[in-house]
Amino acid sequence: MSGTHHVPSQSGPVVEAIRAAIVSGDYVPDQRLVETDLSERFSASRGAVRSALLQLGNEGLVERVPHRGARVRAVPLAEAIEILEVRMAVEGLCAAKAAQRVTETEIAELRGIREGMAAAVESGAVMAYSELNNRLHRRMLEMSGQRTAGGVIERLRGQAVRHQFRLAMQPGRPSVSLPEHLAIIDAICSRDPAAAEEAARQHLGSVIRALRGTAAPGPGTAVPDSGTS
Amino acid sequence: MSGTHHVPSQSGPVVEAIRAAIVSGDYVPDQRLVETDLSERFSASRGAVRSALLQLGNEGLVERVPHRGARVRAVPLAEAIEILEVRMAVEGLCAAKAAQRVTETEIAELRGIREGMAAAVESGAVMAYSELNNRLHRRMLEMSGQRTAGGVIERLRGQAVRHQFRLAMQPGRPSVSLPEHLAIIDAICSRDPAAAEEAARQHLGSVIRALRGTAAPGPGTAVPDSGTS
DNA sequence: GGCGACAATATTGTTACCAATTCTCCGGCA
DNA sequence: TGCCGGAGAATTGGTAACAATATTGTCGCC
């Protein structure tokens, strides 16, 4: 097996834990991240938490202001679109490279993902589809052999994950994105770099258009006070 | 004016100092970075140095292994090429955006850079040309308005700066890159996004080809092996 | 009743110290 | 001679206390 994801695991388990808590929505945007709280929550020393926050700040997931602490960074829609535009460029590159370097076993794996995605959409299994979606993008990066590009995209994905998640939950969205994903898979399996790049770009372009369509309601709707408290 | 809103200046002056020392060649690749040494060298506490090394490690400039300290990361040629491939994609995007959004005053500034570059190459002023080159790339990013892409490229540039510097020192290299730079400038000034993207991609493609030519002196790795018989 | 200064609190930033780990060097031994 | 093992030094990682700073609540004054 290709093992677990290697890029974002560098500086200890605390970083991963906090990152997971953020991307899973356990901490909402603009929520304060007090060092002592996290220290107790994750059973780690304050220094470890401090380092983790530093790294997450560098990663763009949290915002740190001197003497005022860290809070979950709220990525505005415009920036999410910027992120997707960069991803469009880089993932286009990766798709092309993947089409050049793909092996037979990888083609088989992609075909498996393809079937799974079609089945998930057919049966309305949104979460399963989202999971396969993540896996497809990740495996495509690995197949491209472009570690640098993979790291860049991984980081960008982390920042915009909330927007993408919200988008994936829109009813009818899977039926739109499914053919795009299938086109990417088919192009890679056909070892057609140009088609793969074009398919990847079209897919992310579609995501951008869809994101633009989701009206971002102004301030006043987000209430951080959820459940436990 | 937009002033100097550099992305990588966030976590204190120590980070910038160490980064400057690394990119300026003051610390060579694989050189150990002992915390106490840096602490004394930059008159900062060990904790500050620690944080700085953490951030630089996250940035890809230094390599940190647990209990073994940090050292300047030696970016292999293959990775430098990967980095340039990503830059090719992202800077292509930025060039296109810049061509869409460029203002009249910015066009005037670009024309100034254009003249300066031509004059520098004419007179053989390598350093001045390199400086203008940096400025051109940086201003193009700013004009594109793509902050995300700018941050990505800035980071990638930092990692491969040594290779690019070595390349810029090659005799005759400026005469090759000058027309490419001029093409980028002209395309942006003509507000032609497609041409700008193409010009940027061609330029970086040329850099990649040139880099491939530098350090491939035949079979076997040309490591500076001390006096073999 | 509203507003500004002041104290109390909470939180981060820094420093000093100790523990854990690795590297180096030296000596013993087959 | 070459290799194994251990003591010592060097360096990093972690922890706790301290200092600096921002936030919040309170009191007096207009």
Short mmCIF file of C-alpha atoms (C1' of nucleotides) in Angstrom, two decimals:
data_model
loop_
_atom_site.label_atom_id
_atom_site.label_comp_id
_atom_site.label_asym_id
_atom_site.label_seq_id
_atom_site.Cartn_x
_atom_site.Cartn_y
_atom_site.Cartn_z
CA MET A 1 0.00 0.00 0.00
CA SER A 2 1.08 3.53 -0.45
CA GLY A 3 0.79 4.02 3.27
CA THR A 4 -0.86 6.88 4.97
CA HIS A 5 -0.77 10.41 3.71
CA HIS A 6 2.74 11.63 4.18
CA VAL A 7 2.72 15.31 3.40
CA PRO A 8 0.87 16.83 6.31
CA SER A 9 2.39 14.68 9.04
CA GLN A 10 5.59 16.30 10.07
CA SER A 11 5.52 17.95 13.41
CA GLY A 12 3.75 15.66 15.79
CA PRO A 13 0.28 14.33 16.36
CA VAL A 14 -1.02 17.53 17.92
CA VAL A 15 -1.00 19.34 14.62
CA GLU A 16 -2.99 16.61 12.96
CA ALA A 17 -5.46 16.51 15.81
CA ILE A 18 -6.13 20.22 15.74
CA ARG A 19 -6.28 20.25 11.98
CA ALA A 20 -8.76 17.41 12.02
CA ALA A 21 -10.84 19.26 14.58
CA ILE A 22 -10.87 22.31 12.35
CA VAL A 23 -11.65 20.66 9.04
CA SER A 24 -14.27 18.44 10.59
CA GLY A 25 -16.10 21.53 11.70
CA ASP A 26 -15.50 20.91 15.37
CA TYR A 27 -14.17 24.44 15.50
CA VAL A 28 -16.11 26.97 13.49
CA PRO A 29 -14.50 29.90 11.65
CA ASP A 30 -13.50 32.85 13.80
CA GLN A 31 -13.64 30.70 16.87
CA ARG A 32 -10.87 31.44 19.31
CA LEU A 33 -8.28 28.76 19.93
CA VAL A 34 -6.96 29.26 23.43
CA GLU A 35 -3.73 27.49 24.10
CA THR A 36 -4.60 26.16 27.51
CA ASP A 37 -7.94 24.84 26.28
CA LEU A 38 -6.35 22.95 23.43
CA SER A 39 -3.63 21.82 25.75
CA GLU A 40 -6.18 20.13 27.96
CA ARG A 41 -8.43 18.99 25.11
CA PHE A 42 -5.62 17.08 23.41
CA SER A 43 -3.64 16.17 26.50
CA ALA A 44 -0.54 17.92 25.24
CA SER A 45 1.78 20.47 26.69
CA ARG A 46 1.21 24.10 25.96
CA GLY A 47 4.46 24.26 24.06
CA ALA A 48 3.31 21.53 21.73
CA VAL A 49 0.03 23.33 21.17
CA ARG A 50 1.94 26.50 20.56
CA SER A 51 4.10 24.87 17.90
CA ALA A 52 1.04 23.33 16.34
CA LEU A 53 -0.73 26.67 16.14
CA LEU A 54 2.36 28.18 14.61
CA GLN A 55 2.42 25.54 11.93
CA LEU A 56 -1.30 25.76 11.28
CA GLY A 57 -0.95 29.50 11.00
CA ASN A 58 1.76 28.99 8.43
CA GLU A 59 -0.52 26.57 6.68
CA GLY A 60 -3.26 29.12 6.46
CA LEU A 61 -5.80 27.30 8.59
CA VAL A 62 -5.65 29.57 11.61
CA GLU A 63 -5.00 33.25 11.97
CA ARG A 64 -2.57 34.40 14.61
CA VAL A 65 -2.25 37.96 15.86
CA PRO A 66 0.39 38.84 18.44
CA HIS A 67 -0.80 38.83 22.01
CA ARG A 68 -4.31 38.15 20.86
CA GLY A 69 -4.15 34.48 20.24
CA ALA A 70 -5.20 32.31 17.35
CA ARG A 71 -8.55 31.75 15.78
CA VAL A 72 -9.87 29.60 12.98
CA ARG A 73 -9.38 31.53 9.79
CA ALA A 74 -12.58 32.32 7.94
CA VAL A 75 -11.83 31.95 4.25
CA PRO A 76 -14.02 34.37 2.31
CA LEU A 77 -15.70 33.18 -0.84
CA ALA A 78 -13.49 35.29 -3.07
CA GLU A 79 -10.42 33.64 -1.65
CA ALA A 80 -11.94 30.19 -2.00
CA ILE A 81 -12.40 30.95 -5.67
CA GLU A 82 -8.82 32.09 -5.94
CA ILE A 83 -7.73 28.86 -4.33
CA LEU A 84 -9.75 26.87 -6.80
CA GLU A 85 -8.27 28.81 -9.69
CA VAL A 86 -4.79 27.86 -8.54
CA ARG A 87 -5.90 24.31 -8.09
CA MET A 88 -7.30 24.38 -11.60
CA ALA A 89 -3.87 25.21 -12.93
CA VAL A 90 -1.91 22.80 -10.76
CA GLU A 91 -4.30 19.90 -10.89
CA GLY A 92 -4.43 20.29 -14.63
CA LEU A 93 -0.69 19.78 -14.64
CA CYS A 94 -0.99 16.78 -12.34
CA ALA A 95 -3.72 15.21 -14.40
CA ALA A 96 -1.57 15.45 -17.49
CA LYS A 97 1.42 13.94 -15.70
CA ALA A 98 -0.73 11.21 -14.24
CA ALA A 99 -1.97 10.32 -17.71
CA GLN A 100 1.64 9.94 -18.79
CA ARG A 101 2.79 7.82 -15.88
CA VAL A 102 -0.23 5.76 -14.96
CA THR A 103 0.37 2.03 -14.60
CA GLU A 104 -1.95 -0.85 -15.39
CA THR A 105 -2.73 -1.56 -11.76
CA GLU A 106 -3.48 2.09 -11.20
CA ILE A 107 -5.81 2.08 -14.17
CA ALA A 108 -7.61 -0.81 -12.57
CA GLU A 109 -7.87 1.12 -9.33
CA LEU A 110 -9.22 4.17 -11.14
CA ARG A 111 -11.83 2.03 -12.84
CA GLY A 112 -12.82 0.78 -9.42
CA ILE A 113 -13.23 4.31 -8.17
CA ARG A 114 -15.20 5.09 -11.29
CA GLU A 115 -17.68 2.33 -10.63
CA GLY A 116 -17.94 3.27 -6.98
CA MET A 117 -18.69 6.87 -7.80
CA ALA A 118 -21.34 6.03 -10.33
CA ALA A 119 -22.95 3.65 -7.87
CA ALA A 120 -22.80 6.19 -5.05
CA VAL A 121 -24.51 8.83 -7.12
CA GLU A 122 -27.06 6.33 -8.33
CA SER A 123 -27.97 5.38 -4.79
CA GLY A 124 -27.70 8.89 -3.43
CA ALA A 125 -24.89 8.04 -1.03
CA VAL A 126 -23.53 11.55 -0.67
CA MET A 127 -20.90 10.83 1.93
CA ALA A 128 -19.55 7.81 0.08
CA TYR A 129 -19.35 9.87 -3.08
CA SER A 130 -17.50 12.64 -1.28
CA GLU A 131 -15.09 10.12 0.14
CA LEU A 132 -14.42 8.64 -3.29
CA ASN A 133 -14.00 12.15 -4.62
CA ASN A 134 -11.28 12.85 -2.08
CA ARG A 135 -9.63 9.55 -2.86
CA LEU A 136 -9.69 10.23 -6.58
CA HIS A 137 -8.04 13.60 -6.26
CA ARG A 138 -5.45 12.28 -3.85
CA ARG A 139 -4.57 9.24 -5.90
CA MET A 140 -4.33 11.35 -9.02
CA LEU A 141 -1.75 13.53 -7.29
CA GLU A 142 0.22 10.48 -6.21
CA MET A 143 0.13 9.00 -9.67
CA SER A 144 1.43 12.21 -11.15
CA GLY A 145 4.60 11.78 -9.14
CA GLN A 146 4.66 15.51 -8.54
CA ARG A 147 5.33 15.71 -4.83
CA THR A 148 5.68 19.46 -4.89
CA ALA A 149 2.40 19.98 -6.64
CA GLY A 150 0.79 17.49 -4.32
CA GLY A 151 1.90 19.42 -1.29
CA VAL A 152 0.68 22.68 -2.70
CA ILE A 153 -2.73 21.31 -3.53
CA GLU A 154 -3.04 19.51 -0.23
CA ARG A 155 -2.51 22.76 1.59
CA LEU A 156 -4.95 24.67 -0.58
CA ARG A 157 -7.58 21.99 -0.20
CA GLY A 158 -7.31 22.28 3.56
CA GLN A 159 -8.08 25.95 3.44
CA ALA A 160 -11.14 25.71 1.25
CA VAL A 161 -12.47 22.45 2.58
CA ARG A 162 -15.41 24.13 4.24
CA HIS A 163 -16.64 25.69 1.02
CA GLN A 164 -16.22 22.47 -0.88
CA PHE A 165 -18.06 20.57 1.77
CA ARG A 166 -20.96 22.98 1.71
CA LEU A 167 -21.01 22.69 -2.06
CA ALA A 168 -20.95 18.91 -2.01
CA MET A 169 -24.05 18.98 0.17
CA GLN A 170 -26.08 20.89 -2.39
CA PRO A 171 -28.81 18.66 -3.78
CA GLY A 172 -28.19 17.70 -7.35
CA ARG A 173 -24.56 18.65 -7.22
CA PRO A 174 -23.26 15.08 -7.50
CA SER A 175 -25.11 14.53 -10.76
CA VAL A 176 -23.27 17.53 -12.15
CA SER A 177 -19.82 16.61 -10.96
CA LEU A 178 -20.04 12.91 -11.68
CA PRO A 179 -19.60 13.12 -15.46
CA GLU A 180 -16.72 15.51 -14.94
CA HIS A 181 -14.99 13.06 -12.67
CA LEU A 182 -15.65 10.27 -15.10
CA ALA A 183 -14.09 12.33 -17.86
CA ILE A 184 -10.95 12.80 -15.80
CA ILE A 185 -10.71 9.11 -15.06
CA ASP A 186 -11.31 8.13 -18.65
CA ALA A 187 -8.69 10.54 -19.94
CA ILE A 188 -6.08 9.26 -17.53
CA CYS A 189 -6.92 5.65 -18.28
CA SER A 190 -6.59 6.44 -21.99
CA ARG A 191 -3.18 7.92 -21.26
CA ASP A 192 -4.22 11.16 -22.95
CA PRO A 193 -2.45 14.00 -21.12
CA ALA A 194 -4.11 16.85 -22.96
CA ALA A 195 -7.58 15.43 -22.41
CA ALA A 196 -6.81 14.76 -18.76
CA GLU A 197 -5.64 18.30 -18.20
CA GLU A 198 -8.66 19.69 -19.94
CA ALA A 199 -11.01 17.46 -17.98
CA ALA A 200 -9.44 18.42 -14.66
CA ARG A 201 -9.63 22.09 -15.54
CA GLN A 202 -13.23 21.83 -16.65
CA HIS A 203 -14.15 20.04 -13.47
CA LEU A 204 -12.63 22.67 -11.21
CA GLY A 205 -14.07 25.39 -13.38
CA SER A 206 -17.46 23.85 -12.81
CA VAL A 207 -16.79 23.84 -9.08
CA ILE A 208 -15.93 27.53 -9.26
CA ARG A 209 -19.12 28.37 -11.12
CA ALA A 210 -21.16 26.36 -8.65
CA LEU A 211 -19.48 28.10 -5.72
CA ARG A 212 -20.26 31.47 -7.24
CA GLY A 213 -23.87 30.38 -7.43
CA THR A 214 -24.17 29.55 -3.77
CA ALA A 215 -25.31 32.85 -2.37
CA ALA A 216 -23.23 33.67 0.64
CA PRO A 217 -25.66 35.21 3.08
CA GLY A 218 -24.28 38.22 4.86
CA PRO A 219 -23.25 38.41 8.48
CA GLY A 220 -25.71 37.60 11.18
CA THR A 221 -26.50 34.03 10.32
CA ALA A 222 -23.46 32.30 11.73
CA VAL A 223 -23.99 31.48 15.39
CA PRO A 224 -20.93 29.82 16.89
CA ASP A 225 -22.97 28.64 19.82
CA SER A 226 -23.73 25.10 18.76
CA GLY A 227 -24.91 22.39 21.04
CA THR A 228 -22.39 21.64 23.71
CA SER A 229 -21.92 24.62 25.90
CA MET B 1 0.04 52.62 -2.94
CA SER B 2 -0.10 48.93 -2.25
CA GLY B 3 3.15 49.18 -0.35
CA THR B 4 5.19 46.17 0.60
CA HIS B 5 2.72 43.63 1.82
CA HIS B 6 4.92 40.59 1.72
CA VAL B 7 3.24 37.39 2.59
CA PRO B 8 6.13 35.70 4.39
CA SER B 9 6.71 38.38 6.99
CA GLN B 10 4.48 37.39 9.81
CA SER B 11 6.19 35.64 12.62
CA GLY B 12 8.91 37.94 13.79
CA PRO B 13 12.16 39.27 12.52
CA VAL B 14 14.11 36.13 13.35
CA VAL B 15 12.44 34.14 10.61
CA GLU B 16 13.28 36.76 8.04
CA ALA B 17 16.85 36.99 9.23
CA ILE B 18 17.46 33.26 9.03
CA ARG B 19 15.67 33.03 5.70
CA ALA B 20 17.79 35.84 4.34
CA ALA B 21 20.91 34.12 5.60
CA ILE B 22 19.87 30.94 3.84
CA VAL B 23 18.84 32.37 0.50
CA SER B 24 21.84 34.66 0.39
CA GLY B 25 24.07 31.63 0.58
CA ASP B 26 25.37 32.47 4.02
CA TYR B 27 24.37 28.96 5.01
CA VAL B 28 25.07 26.30 2.42
CA PRO B 29 22.81 23.29 1.82
CA ASP B 30 23.07 20.48 4.34
CA GLN B 31 24.70 22.81 6.80
CA ARG B 32 23.55 22.22 10.33
CA LEU B 33 21.57 24.94 12.03
CA VAL B 34 22.21 24.63 15.74
CA GLU B 35 19.69 26.48 17.83
CA THR B 36 22.16 27.96 20.28
CA ASP B 37 24.39 29.19 17.48
CA LEU B 38 21.53 30.93 15.73
CA SER B 39 20.35 32.23 19.04
CA GLU B 40 23.64 34.00 19.56
CA ARG B 41 24.11 34.96 15.92
CA PHE B 42 20.81 36.81 15.78
CA SER B 43 20.61 37.89 19.40
CA ALA B 44 17.33 36.12 19.96
CA SER B 45 16.11 33.66 22.49
CA ARG B 46 16.30 30.00 21.78
CA GLY B 47 12.54 29.79 21.78
CA ALA B 48 12.32 32.37 19.04
CA VAL B 49 14.90 30.51 17.01
CA ARG B 50 12.97 27.34 17.61
CA SER B 51 9.77 28.86 16.29
CA ALA B 52 11.60 30.28 13.33
CA LEU B 53 13.10 26.93 12.44
CA LEU B 54 9.68 25.36 12.75
CA GLN B 55 8.23 27.85 10.34
CA LEU B 56 11.11 27.57 7.91
CA GLY B 57 10.79 23.82 8.04
CA ASN B 58 7.14 24.16 7.18
CA GLU B 59 8.14 26.47 4.38
CA GLY B 60 10.48 23.90 2.94
CA LEU B 61 13.70 25.81 3.41
CA VAL B 62 15.13 23.72 6.21
CA GLU B 63 14.82 20.06 7.03
CA ARG B 64 14.04 19.07 10.56
CA VAL B 65 14.48 15.57 11.95
CA PRO B 66 13.46 14.84 15.52
CA HIS B 67 16.27 15.02 18.04
CA ARG B 68 18.74 15.62 15.27
CA GLY B 69 18.23 19.27 14.63
CA ALA B 70 17.66 21.30 11.54
CA ARG B 71 19.78 21.74 8.46
CA VAL B 72 19.47 23.72 5.28
CA ARG B 73 17.48 21.60 2.89
CA ALA B 74 19.31 20.63 -0.25
CA VAL B 75 16.78 20.74 -3.05
CA PRO B 76 17.73 18.15 -5.66
CA LEU B 77 17.60 19.09 -9.29
CA ALA B 78 14.60 16.87 -9.96
CA GLU B 79 12.64 18.69 -7.31
CA ALA B 80 13.73 22.07 -8.61
CA ILE B 81 12.29 21.06 -11.95
CA GLU B 82 9.07 19.96 -10.30
CA ILE B 83 8.88 23.31 -8.59
CA LEU B 84 9.35 25.09 -11.88
CA GLU B 85 6.66 22.99 -13.49
CA VAL B 86 4.22 24.07 -10.83
CA ARG B 87 5.34 27.64 -11.23
CA MET B 88 4.80 27.29 -14.95
CA ALA B 89 1.17 26.44 -14.32
CA VAL B 90 0.51 29.03 -11.63
CA GLU B 91 2.46 31.88 -13.15
CA GLY B 92 0.71 31.21 -16.41
CA LEU B 93 -2.53 31.80 -14.58
CA CYS B 94 -1.18 34.94 -12.96
CA ALA B 95 0.12 36.32 -16.21
CA ALA B 96 -3.30 35.90 -17.77
CA LYS B 97 -5.00 37.58 -14.83
CA ALA B 98 -2.46 40.36 -14.84
CA ALA B 99 -3.14 40.99 -18.51
CA GLN B 100 -6.82 41.36 -17.67
CA ARG B 101 -6.40 43.68 -14.73
CA VAL B 102 -3.35 45.75 -15.58
CA THR B 103 -3.77 49.51 -15.24
CA GLU B 104 -2.22 52.29 -17.29
CA THR B 105 0.27 53.23 -14.60
CA GLU B 106 1.27 49.61 -14.22
CA ILE B 107 1.79 49.38 -17.95
CA ALA B 108 4.11 52.33 -17.70
CA GLU B 109 5.99 50.62 -14.89
CA LEU B 110 6.31 47.44 -16.90
CA ARG B 111 7.65 49.40 -19.84
CA GLY B 112 10.23 50.86 -17.48
CA ILE B 113 11.27 47.42 -16.35
CA ARG B 114 11.41 46.39 -19.96
CA GLU B 115 13.85 49.12 -20.84
CA GLY B 116 15.92 48.44 -17.75
CA MET B 117 16.22 44.77 -18.57
CA ALA B 118 17.23 45.39 -22.15
CA ALA B 119 19.82 47.91 -21.01
CA ALA B 120 21.16 45.58 -18.33
CA VAL B 121 21.64 42.75 -20.78
CA GLU B 122 23.19 45.11 -23.28
CA SER B 123 25.75 46.28 -20.76
CA GLY B 124 26.26 42.89 -19.17
CA ALA B 125 24.99 43.96 -15.77
CA VAL B 126 24.06 40.52 -14.53
CA MET B 127 23.08 41.47 -11.02
CA ALA B 128 20.94 44.36 -12.13
CA TYR B 129 19.21 42.11 -14.62
CA SER B 130 18.57 39.51 -11.96
CA GLU B 131 17.14 42.17 -9.69
CA LEU B 132 14.81 43.41 -12.41
CA ASN B 133 13.84 39.84 -13.12
CA ASN B 134 12.78 39.37 -9.52
CA ARG B 135 10.90 42.61 -9.60
CA LEU B 136 9.10 41.71 -12.79
CA HIS B 137 7.90 38.39 -11.44
CA ARG B 138 6.85 39.92 -8.15
CA ARG B 139 5.00 42.83 -9.68
CA MET B 140 3.27 40.53 -12.12
CA LEU B 141 1.95 38.52 -9.19
CA GLU B 142 0.73 41.66 -7.49
CA MET B 143 -0.95 42.90 -10.63
CA SER B 144 -2.76 39.60 -11.03
CA GLY B 145 -4.50 40.25 -7.73
CA GLN B 146 -4.19 36.58 -6.92
CA ARG B 147 -2.90 36.63 -3.39
CA THR B 148 -3.17 32.91 -2.99
CA ALA B 149 -1.21 32.20 -6.13
CA GLY B 150 1.32 34.82 -5.11
CA GLY B 151 1.92 33.14 -1.78
CA VAL B 152 2.33 29.76 -3.41
CA ILE B 153 4.84 31.01 -5.92
CA GLU B 154 6.73 33.02 -3.36
CA ARG B 155 7.25 29.92 -1.30
CA LEU B 156 8.28 27.82 -4.25
CA ARG B 157 10.70 30.46 -5.42
CA GLY B 158 12.37 30.45 -2.03
CA GLN B 159 13.03 26.75 -2.25
CA ALA B 160 14.58 26.79 -5.69
CA VAL B 161 16.35 30.12 -5.43
CA ARG B 162 19.75 28.48 -5.38
CA HIS B 163 19.23 26.68 -8.66
CA GLN B 164 17.85 29.77 -10.31
CA PHE B 165 20.74 31.82 -9.10
CA ARG B 166 23.25 29.37 -10.45
CA LEU B 167 21.40 29.37 -13.74
CA ALA B 168 21.31 33.15 -13.93
CA MET B 169 25.09 33.16 -13.61
CA GLN B 170 25.57 31.04 -16.70
CA PRO B 171 27.19 33.10 -19.43
CA GLY B 172 24.84 33.85 -22.25
CA ARG B 173 21.78 32.96 -20.23
CA PRO B 174 20.47 36.54 -20.07
CA SER B 175 20.41 36.83 -23.83
CA VAL B 176 18.19 33.77 -23.91
CA SER B 177 15.79 34.83 -21.20
CA LEU B 178 15.55 38.49 -22.19
CA PRO B 179 13.28 38.02 -25.22
CA GLU B 180 11.09 35.72 -23.16
CA HIS B 181 10.70 38.36 -20.51
CA LEU B 182 9.98 40.97 -23.14
CA ALA B 183 7.29 38.74 -24.58
CA ILE B 184 5.62 38.47 -21.20
CA ILE B 185 5.72 42.21 -20.70
CA ASP B 186 4.40 42.94 -24.16
CA ALA B 187 1.55 40.49 -23.80
CA ILE B 188 0.49 41.98 -20.49
CA CYS B 189 0.76 45.52 -21.83
CA SER B 190 -1.37 44.48 -24.80
CA ARG B 191 -3.93 43.09 -22.35
CA ASP B 192 -3.81 39.75 -24.12
CA PRO B 193 -4.38 37.08 -21.47
CA ALA B 194 -3.82 34.08 -23.69
CA ALA B 195 -0.57 35.46 -25.03
CA ALA B 196 0.60 36.39 -21.56
CA GLU B 197 -0.08 32.93 -20.22
CA GLU B 198 1.68 31.37 -23.16
CA ALA B 199 4.67 33.68 -22.80
CA ALA B 200 4.99 32.97 -19.09
CA ARG B 201 4.79 29.25 -19.69
CA GLN B 202 7.32 29.37 -22.46
CA HIS B 203 9.70 31.36 -20.31
CA LEU B 204 9.57 28.92 -17.42
CA GLY B 205 9.76 26.03 -19.84
CA SER B 206 12.96 27.54 -21.12
CA VAL B 207 14.26 27.82 -17.58
CA ILE B 208 13.49 24.15 -17.05
CA ARG B 209 15.32 23.12 -20.19
CA ALA B 210 18.30 25.25 -19.22
CA LEU B 211 18.36 23.76 -15.73
CA ARG B 212 18.29 20.27 -17.18
CA GLY B 213 21.31 21.21 -19.20
CA THR B 214 23.38 22.49 -16.30
CA ALA B 215 23.87 19.56 -14.00
CA ALA B 216 23.78 16.50 -16.19
CA PRO B 217 27.42 15.92 -17.15
CA GLY B 218 26.83 12.37 -18.18
CA PRO B 219 26.34 9.02 -16.43
CA GLY B 220 26.82 8.96 -12.73
CA THR B 221 26.15 11.76 -10.35
CA ALA B 222 28.63 14.60 -10.48
CA VAL B 223 29.06 14.91 -6.75
CA PRO B 224 32.02 17.07 -5.79
CA ASP B 225 33.84 13.98 -4.67
CA SER B 226 37.11 14.84 -3.03
CA GLY B 227 40.20 13.87 -4.96
CA THR B 228 39.63 10.49 -6.44
CA SER B 229 42.56 8.94 -8.25
"C1'" DG C 1 -27.79 57.63 32.30
"C1'" DG C 2 -23.61 57.61 29.48
"C1'" DC C 3 -18.53 57.94 29.32
"C1'" DG C 4 -13.77 57.60 30.60
"C1'" DA C 5 -10.18 56.03 33.69
"C1'" DC C 6 -8.63 52.24 36.50
"C1'" DA C 7 -8.14 47.78 38.40
"C1'" DA C 8 -8.82 42.69 37.80
"C1'" DT C 9 -8.55 38.93 34.86
"C1'" DA C 10 -7.24 36.14 31.09
"C1'" DT C 11 -4.04 34.91 27.69
"C1'" DT C 12 0.03 34.99 25.29
"C1'" DG C 13 5.22 35.48 25.01
"C1'" DT C 14 9.57 34.58 27.12
"C1'" DT C 15 13.06 32.57 30.00
"C1'" DA C 16 15.37 29.15 32.72
"C1'" DC C 17 15.83 24.60 33.83
"C1'" DC C 18 15.66 19.54 33.40
"C1'" DA C 19 14.98 15.23 30.79
"C1'" DA C 20 15.59 12.45 26.59
"C1'" DT C 21 18.10 11.31 22.69
"C1'" DT C 22 21.88 11.09 19.59
"C1'" DC C 23 26.59 11.65 18.27
"C1'" DT C 24 31.55 11.15 19.23
"C1'" DC C 25 35.36 9.33 21.06
"C1'" DC C 26 37.95 6.13 23.52
"C1'" DG C 27 39.17 1.64 25.28
"C1'" DG C 28 38.66 -3.45 25.45
"C1'" DC C 29 38.64 -7.68 22.99
"C1'" DA C 30 38.45 -11.34 19.38
"C1'" DT D 1 43.76 -4.73 12.94
"C1'" DG D 2 39.00 -4.25 13.10
"C1'" DC D 3 34.78 -4.29 15.63
"C1'" DC D 4 31.82 -3.88 19.62
"C1'" DG D 5 30.43 -1.36 23.74
"C1'" DG D 6 30.14 2.25 26.88
"C1'" DA D 7 31.11 6.78 28.96
"C1'" DG D 8 30.91 11.59 27.97
"C1'" DA D 9 29.55 15.59 25.49
"C1'" DA D 10 26.44 18.03 22.65
"C1'" DT D 11 21.93 19.08 21.21
"C1'" DT D 12 17.13 18.98 21.06
"C1'" DG D 13 12.43 18.36 23.36
"C1'" DG D 14 9.51 19.35 27.14
"C1'" DT D 15 7.83 21.64 31.48
"C1'" DA D 16 6.99 25.06 34.70
"C1'" DA D 17 7.27 29.52 36.35
"C1'" DC D 18 7.50 34.55 35.20
"C1'" DA D 19 6.70 38.78 32.63
"C1'" DA D 20 4.18 41.45 29.14
"C1'" DT D 21 0.05 42.58 26.94
"C1'" DA D 22 -4.77 42.73 25.74
"C1'" DT D 23 -9.54 42.18 27.32
"C1'" DT D 24 -13.13 42.78 30.51
"C1'" DG D 25 -15.58 44.48 34.41
"C1'" DT D 26 -16.19 48.20 37.71
"C1'" DC D 27 -16.33 52.61 39.78
"C1'" DG D 28 -16.46 57.50 39.75
"C1'" DC D 29 -17.56 61.61 37.27
"C1'" DC D 30 -19.97 64.59 34.13
#
